[in-house]
Coordinates of C-alpha atoms and ligand atoms in Angstrom, one line a residue:
X123 CA -38.0 -49.6 67.2
X124 CA -37.3 -53.2 65.8
X125 CA -34.3 -51.9 64.1
X126 CA -32.9 -50.2 67.6
X127 CA -33.9 -52.7 68.9
X128 CA -32.1 -55.7 66.5
X129 CA -28.9 -53.6 66.4
X130 CA -28.2 -53.8 70.6
X131 CA -28.6 -57.6 69.8
X132 CA -32.3 -57.5 71.1
X133 CA -34.8 -59.9 69.8
X134 CA -37.7 -58.3 68.6
X135 CA -40.9 -59.8 68.2
X136 CA -43.8 -57.6 66.6
X137 CA -47.5 -58.3 67.6
X138 CA -49.8 -56.1 66.4
X139 CA -53.4 -55.1 67.8
X140 CA -56.0 -52.8 67.1
X141 CA -54.9 -50.0 69.0
X142 CA -51.3 -50.7 69.8
X143 CA -48.6 -52.6 68.6
X144 CA -47.2 -54.4 71.1
X145 CA -42.7 -55.4 70.7
X146 CA -41.6 -58.6 72.7
X147 CA -38.1 -57.7 73.1
X148 CA -36.3 -60.4 74.2
X149 CA -33.0 -59.8 75.7
X150 CA -30.5 -59.2 78.7
X151 CA -32.8 -56.7 80.4
X152 CA -29.9 -54.8 81.7
X153 CA -29.2 -54.1 78.0
X154 CA -33.3 -53.3 77.7
X155 CA -33.4 -50.6 79.9
X156 CA -29.4 -49.0 78.6
X157 CA -31.8 -48.2 75.1
X158 CA -34.0 -46.1 77.4
X159 CA -37.1 -47.1 74.9
X160 CA -39.4 -44.9 77.3
X161 CA -40.1 -41.2 76.1
X162 CA -39.2 -42.2 72.2
X163 CA -41.5 -41.5 69.8
X164 CA -44.4 -44.0 69.3
X165 CA -43.4 -45.7 72.5
X166 CA -46.6 -46.2 74.9
X167 CA -44.9 -47.5 77.9
X168 CA -42.4 -50.3 78.5
X169 CA -43.0 -52.7 80.9
X170 CA -40.7 -55.4 82.0
X171 CA -42.1 -59.3 81.3
X172 CA -41.1 -60.9 85.4
X173 CA -40.9 -64.0 84.5
X174 CA -38.5 -66.3 83.9
X175 CA -40.6 -67.4 80.2
X176 CA -41.1 -64.5 78.0
X177 CA -42.4 -65.7 74.6
X178 CA -44.9 -68.1 76.6
X179 CA -45.9 -65.2 79.0
X180 CA -49.6 -64.1 79.2
X181 CA -48.0 -60.4 80.0
X182 CA -46.5 -61.0 76.1
X183 CA -49.8 -61.4 74.6
X184 CA -52.1 -59.2 77.0
X185 CA -53.7 -62.4 78.4
X186 CA -55.4 -63.4 75.4
X187 CA -55.0 -66.9 74.8
X188 CA -53.6 -67.7 71.6
X189 CA -55.5 -70.0 69.0
X190 CA -54.1 -71.4 65.8
X191 CA -55.1 -74.2 63.6
X192 CA -54.5 -77.3 62.7
X193 CA -55.4 -78.7 59.4
X194 CA -59.4 -77.0 59.9
X195 CA -59.2 -77.9 63.5
X196 CA -59.2 -75.2 66.0
X197 CA -57.0 -75.4 68.8
X198 CA -56.8 -73.0 71.9
X199 CA -58.7 -69.6 72.2
X200 CA -60.9 -70.3 74.7
X201 CA -64.4 -71.1 73.1
X202 CA -62.9 -75.2 71.7
X203 CA -62.0 -78.4 73.1
X204 CA -59.6 -80.8 71.3
X205 CA -59.9 -84.3 71.7
X206 CA -56.8 -86.0 70.2
X207 CA -57.1 -89.8 70.7
X208 CA -55.6 -93.2 69.1
X209 CA -53.3 -95.8 69.8
X210 CA -50.0 -95.8 72.6
X211 CA -48.3 -97.3 69.4
X212 CA -49.0 -97.7 65.8
X213 CA -48.5 -101.9 65.5
X214 CA -49.8 -102.8 62.5
X215 CA -52.2 -101.2 59.8
X216 CA -55.6 -103.5 60.4
X217 CA -55.0 -102.2 64.5
X218 CA -54.0 -97.9 63.6
X219 CA -56.8 -98.3 60.8
X220 CA -59.5 -99.1 62.5
X221 CA -58.8 -97.0 65.9
X222 CA -58.7 -94.6 63.6
X223 CA -62.5 -95.1 62.1
X224 CA -63.6 -95.3 66.1
X225 CA -61.9 -92.3 67.4
X226 CA -62.9 -90.4 64.0
X227 CA -66.8 -91.4 64.3
X228 CA -66.8 -90.5 67.9
X229 CA -65.6 -87.3 67.9
X230 CA -61.7 -87.3 67.9
X231 CA -60.6 -83.8 66.2
X232 CA -56.9 -85.1 65.7
X233 CA -55.4 -88.5 66.2
X234 CA -52.5 -90.2 68.3
X235 CA -50.0 -92.4 67.4
X236 CA -46.7 -93.9 68.3
X237 CA -44.4 -94.6 65.6
X238 CA -40.8 -94.0 68.0
X239 CA -41.7 -94.7 71.2
X240 CA -39.7 -93.4 74.5
X241 CA -39.4 -96.7 76.5
X242 CA -38.1 -97.1 80.0
X243 CA -36.2 -100.1 78.5
X244 CA -34.0 -100.2 75.7
X245 CA -35.6 -104.3 75.8
X246 CA -39.3 -103.3 74.9
X247 CA -40.9 -102.8 72.1
X248 CA -39.5 -99.2 70.2
X249 CA -42.1 -98.7 67.9
X250 CA -42.6 -99.4 63.4
X251 CA -40.1 -96.6 63.7
X252 CA -40.8 -95.2 60.1
X253 CA -42.8 -98.1 58.5
X254 CA -45.5 -96.9 61.1
X255 CA -45.3 -93.1 59.1
X256 CA -47.0 -94.8 56.4
X257 CA -49.4 -95.7 58.0
X258 CA -50.3 -93.0 60.1
X259 CA -49.9 -91.0 56.7
X260 CA -52.6 -93.6 55.6
X261 CA -55.1 -93.2 58.6
X262 CA -54.9 -89.3 58.3
X263 CA -56.2 -89.6 54.4
X264 CA -58.7 -92.3 55.7
X265 CA -59.8 -90.5 58.7
X266 CA -59.2 -86.8 57.7
X267 CA -58.3 -86.1 61.0
X268 CA -54.7 -84.1 61.7
X269 CA -51.7 -86.6 63.1
X270 CA -49.8 -86.4 66.5
X271 CA -46.9 -88.2 66.8
X272 CA -43.9 -87.8 69.1
X273 CA -40.2 -87.2 67.9
X274 CA -37.7 -89.1 69.6
X275 CA -34.7 -87.5 68.2
X276 CA -33.8 -84.9 65.0
X277 CA -32.2 -87.8 63.5
X278 CA -35.9 -88.2 62.0
X279 CA -37.9 -84.6 62.3
X280 CA -37.5 -84.3 58.7
X281 CA -39.4 -87.8 57.7
X282 CA -41.5 -87.0 60.7
X283 CA -42.6 -83.7 59.0
X284 CA -43.3 -84.5 56.4
X285 CA -45.1 -87.1 57.4
X286 CA -47.5 -85.8 60.4
X287 CA -49.8 -82.9 61.5
X288 CA -48.5 -82.2 65.2
X289 CA -45.1 -83.3 66.7
X290 CA -45.0 -84.5 70.0
X291 CA -42.4 -83.8 72.4
X292 CA -42.4 -86.2 75.5
X293 CA -41.9 -85.7 78.7
X294 CA -38.4 -87.2 78.9
X295 CA -37.6 -85.2 76.2
X296 CA -39.3 -81.6 77.9
X297 CA -35.4 -80.3 78.5
X298 CA -33.5 -81.7 75.5
X299 CA -32.8 -78.5 74.3
X300 CA -31.0 -79.2 71.3
X301 CA -34.7 -81.3 69.3
X302 CA -36.9 -78.6 71.2
X303 CA -34.7 -76.0 68.6
X304 CA -34.7 -78.2 65.4
X305 CA -38.2 -78.5 66.6
X306 CA -39.4 -75.1 66.3
X307 CA -37.4 -74.6 63.3
X308 CA -40.0 -78.0 61.2
X309 CA -43.2 -75.8 60.3
X310 CA -45.5 -77.9 61.7
X311 CA -46.9 -77.5 66.1
X312 CA -46.0 -79.1 68.3
X313 CA -47.1 -80.8 72.0
X314 CA -44.8 -80.4 74.5
X315 CA -45.8 -82.4 77.5
X316 CA -44.2 -82.0 80.5
X317 CA -41.1 -83.6 82.4
X318 CA -41.6 -86.3 84.6
X319 CA -40.2 -84.2 87.6
X320 CA -40.3 -80.8 86.0
X321 CA -41.9 -77.6 86.9
X322 CA -44.5 -75.9 85.0
X323 CA -42.3 -73.0 85.0
X324 CA -39.4 -75.4 83.6
X325 CA -42.2 -76.2 81.0
X326 CA -43.0 -73.2 80.2
X327 CA -39.3 -72.1 78.9
X328 CA -39.4 -75.4 77.2
X329 CA -42.0 -74.5 75.5
X330 CA -39.8 -70.5 74.7
X331 CA -36.9 -72.6 72.8
X332 CA -39.8 -73.8 70.5
X333 CA -41.4 -69.8 70.4
X334 CA -38.0 -68.4 70.1
X335 CA -37.5 -70.1 66.3
X336 CA -40.2 -68.7 65.3
X337 CA -42.8 -71.9 66.0
X338 CA -46.1 -69.9 67.8
X339 CA -47.7 -73.5 67.6
X340 CA -46.9 -74.6 70.6
X341 CA -49.7 -77.0 73.1
X342 CA -48.4 -77.4 76.3
X343 CA -49.4 -81.3 77.9
X344 CA -50.0 -82.0 81.7
X345 CA -49.6 -85.8 81.6
X346 CA -49.4 -86.2 85.1
X347 CA -45.4 -85.9 87.6
X348 CA -44.2 -88.3 89.8
X349 CA -44.5 -88.1 93.3
X350 CA -44.7 -90.0 96.6
X351 CA -47.9 -91.3 95.3
X352 CA -47.5 -94.5 93.7
X353 CA -50.7 -95.0 94.0
X354 CA -51.4 -93.9 89.9
X355 CA -48.6 -94.2 87.3
X356 CA -47.7 -90.5 87.8
X357 CA -50.1 -88.1 89.9
X358 CA -51.4 -85.8 88.0
X359 CA -51.6 -82.1 88.4
X360 CA -54.9 -80.5 88.0
X361 CA -53.7 -77.7 89.6
X362 CA -51.3 -77.0 87.1
X363 CA -54.0 -76.8 84.0
X364 CA -55.5 -72.9 85.7
X365 CA -51.8 -72.2 86.8
X366 CA -50.6 -72.1 83.2
X367 CA -54.4 -70.7 82.1
X368 CA -53.0 -67.4 83.5
X369 CA -49.6 -67.5 83.3
X370 CA -49.5 -68.3 79.5
X371 CA -50.8 -67.5 76.6
X372 CA -50.6 -71.6 75.3
X373 CA -53.3 -73.4 75.1
X374 CA -53.1 -76.2 77.5
X375 CA -54.6 -80.0 77.5
X376 CA -53.9 -83.1 79.4
X377 CA -53.5 -86.6 79.2
X378 CA -55.3 -88.8 81.5
X379 CA -53.4 -92.3 80.3
X380 CA -50.2 -91.6 81.0
X381 CA -50.8 -90.0 84.2
X382 CA -53.3 -92.7 85.7
X383 CA -51.4 -96.3 83.6
X384 CA -55.4 -97.4 85.1
X385 CA -58.3 -97.1 82.0
X386 CA -60.7 -96.9 84.5
X387 CA -59.5 -93.5 86.3
X388 CA -59.0 -92.5 82.4
X389 CA -63.0 -91.1 82.5
X390 CA -63.1 -89.0 85.2
X391 CA -59.8 -87.0 85.2
X392 CA -60.4 -86.5 81.1
X393 CA -64.1 -84.9 82.7
X394 CA -61.9 -83.1 85.5
X395 CA -59.5 -81.6 82.7
X396 CA -62.6 -80.5 80.7
X397 CA -64.0 -79.0 83.6
X398 CA -60.9 -77.4 84.8
X399 CA -59.9 -75.6 81.8
X400 CA -57.9 -77.7 79.9
X401 CA -58.5 -76.8 76.2
X402 CA -58.3 -80.7 75.3
X403 CA -57.3 -84.1 76.2
X404 CA -54.8 -86.5 74.3
X405 CA -56.5 -90.4 75.3
X406 CA -55.1 -94.0 74.6
X407 CA -57.5 -95.6 72.5
X408 CA -57.0 -99.3 71.8
X409 CA -59.7 -102.2 70.2
X410 CA -57.9 -105.0 71.9
X411 CA -56.0 -103.3 74.9
X412 CA -55.1 -106.2 76.3
X413 CA -53.6 -107.2 72.9
X414 CA -51.4 -104.4 73.2
X415 CA -47.6 -103.9 73.2
X416 CA -47.7 -100.7 75.0
X417 CA -49.8 -99.3 78.0
X418 CA -52.5 -101.6 77.6
X419 CA -53.8 -101.5 80.8
X420 CA -54.4 -97.6 80.3
X421 CA -56.2 -97.7 76.8
X422 CA -59.5 -96.7 76.8
X423 CA -61.9 -99.5 74.6
X424 CA -62.7 -98.4 71.4
X425 CA -66.5 -99.9 71.9
X426 CA -66.6 -97.1 74.9
X427 CA -64.9 -94.3 73.1
X428 CA -68.0 -92.6 71.6
X429 CA -70.2 -92.8 75.4
X430 CA -66.2 -91.5 76.9
X431 CA -66.2 -88.7 74.6
X432 CA -70.1 -87.8 74.9
X433 CA -69.5 -87.2 78.9
X434 CA -66.0 -85.1 78.1
X435 CA -68.1 -82.6 75.4
X436 CA -70.6 -82.2 78.0
X437 CA -68.2 -81.0 80.8
X438 CA -66.1 -79.5 78.2
X439 CA -69.4 -77.3 77.6
X440 CA -69.9 -76.5 81.1
X441 CA -66.4 -74.4 81.2
X442 CA -67.9 -73.0 77.8
X443 CA -65.7 -74.7 75.0
X444 CA -67.1 -76.9 72.2
X445 CA -65.9 -80.0 70.9
X446 CA -63.4 -78.6 67.9
Ligands
PEP670 C1 -46.5 -90.6 74.6 O1 -47.9 -90.0 74.4 O2 -46.6 -91.4 73.7 C2 -45.7 -91.2 75.7 C3 -44.6 -92.1 76.0 O3 -46.2 -89.8 76.5 P1 -45.0 -89.1 77.9 O4 -44.0 -88.7 77.1 O5 -45.8 -88.2 78.4 O6 -44.6 -90.7 78.6
MN671 MN1 -48.8 -95.0 75.9

């Protein structure tokens, strides 16, 4: 069957199940239909995937949520909640290691920290770049937590893949298709954030760019969108979470920090994200946010982190999930 599909230029993705094997046939629907697969020996049924996204669609996985492992920490699958926390930006070794200690003690399952920062103004602090990668490696060794960091262009792809455990594609790059294809080939899990003005279907089609390269470890992230409302930095689209859970098998997490832009809103939004069925959250934490070079007002105080994590874990438990 795979041979038949591939000779017709159709990409075949084989998913063995207990009783039947599903084969995702990704290609021009007319071409697939012309192969007349229905009725061939071994073919039980042919189900057209009606959505514009294919590999990300829950139709492809028989509505089973995808679960994978990041350095011993489970992501997705519906039973675990991952708490990703850390500074917005790696500013120094001391600042980063101090926050790493706090979040690992407080129950985080992964750590975040920006090395290359996508700043709106070219005159704003752009991050420590490659020097930050060394600091992140040390933070990982010391805390035992996998590290998430953003890749802003393909130039640093190899260095990033070597230094960090999860590659983040930021909101501003969600539709940078060349970057998505490169990231799909690096063999690292990918955290893909929703674009500032992107629909959820566009997010899922962006995920298809990574998935089609053979990388199946993709985490989607709702991080707030542009609306007429300016009271919060972005409008956190919590409705997108159950929508995505319905339409994709990929794990879905929420970033309430960048959505809110105000730390006082981060805890209620984190609890809400857990309650509405998210597979995790990613939050910014600093010991001294007032001194932060980027996103100070939205970073949680490190001293509040443990209490914060308990509250979120309780809400995740209501949705049947335990902290990973
Ligand atoms: C970030 O997480 O550091 C970030 C810049 O987020 P976003 O791409 O969602 O703005
Ligand atoms: Mn930030």
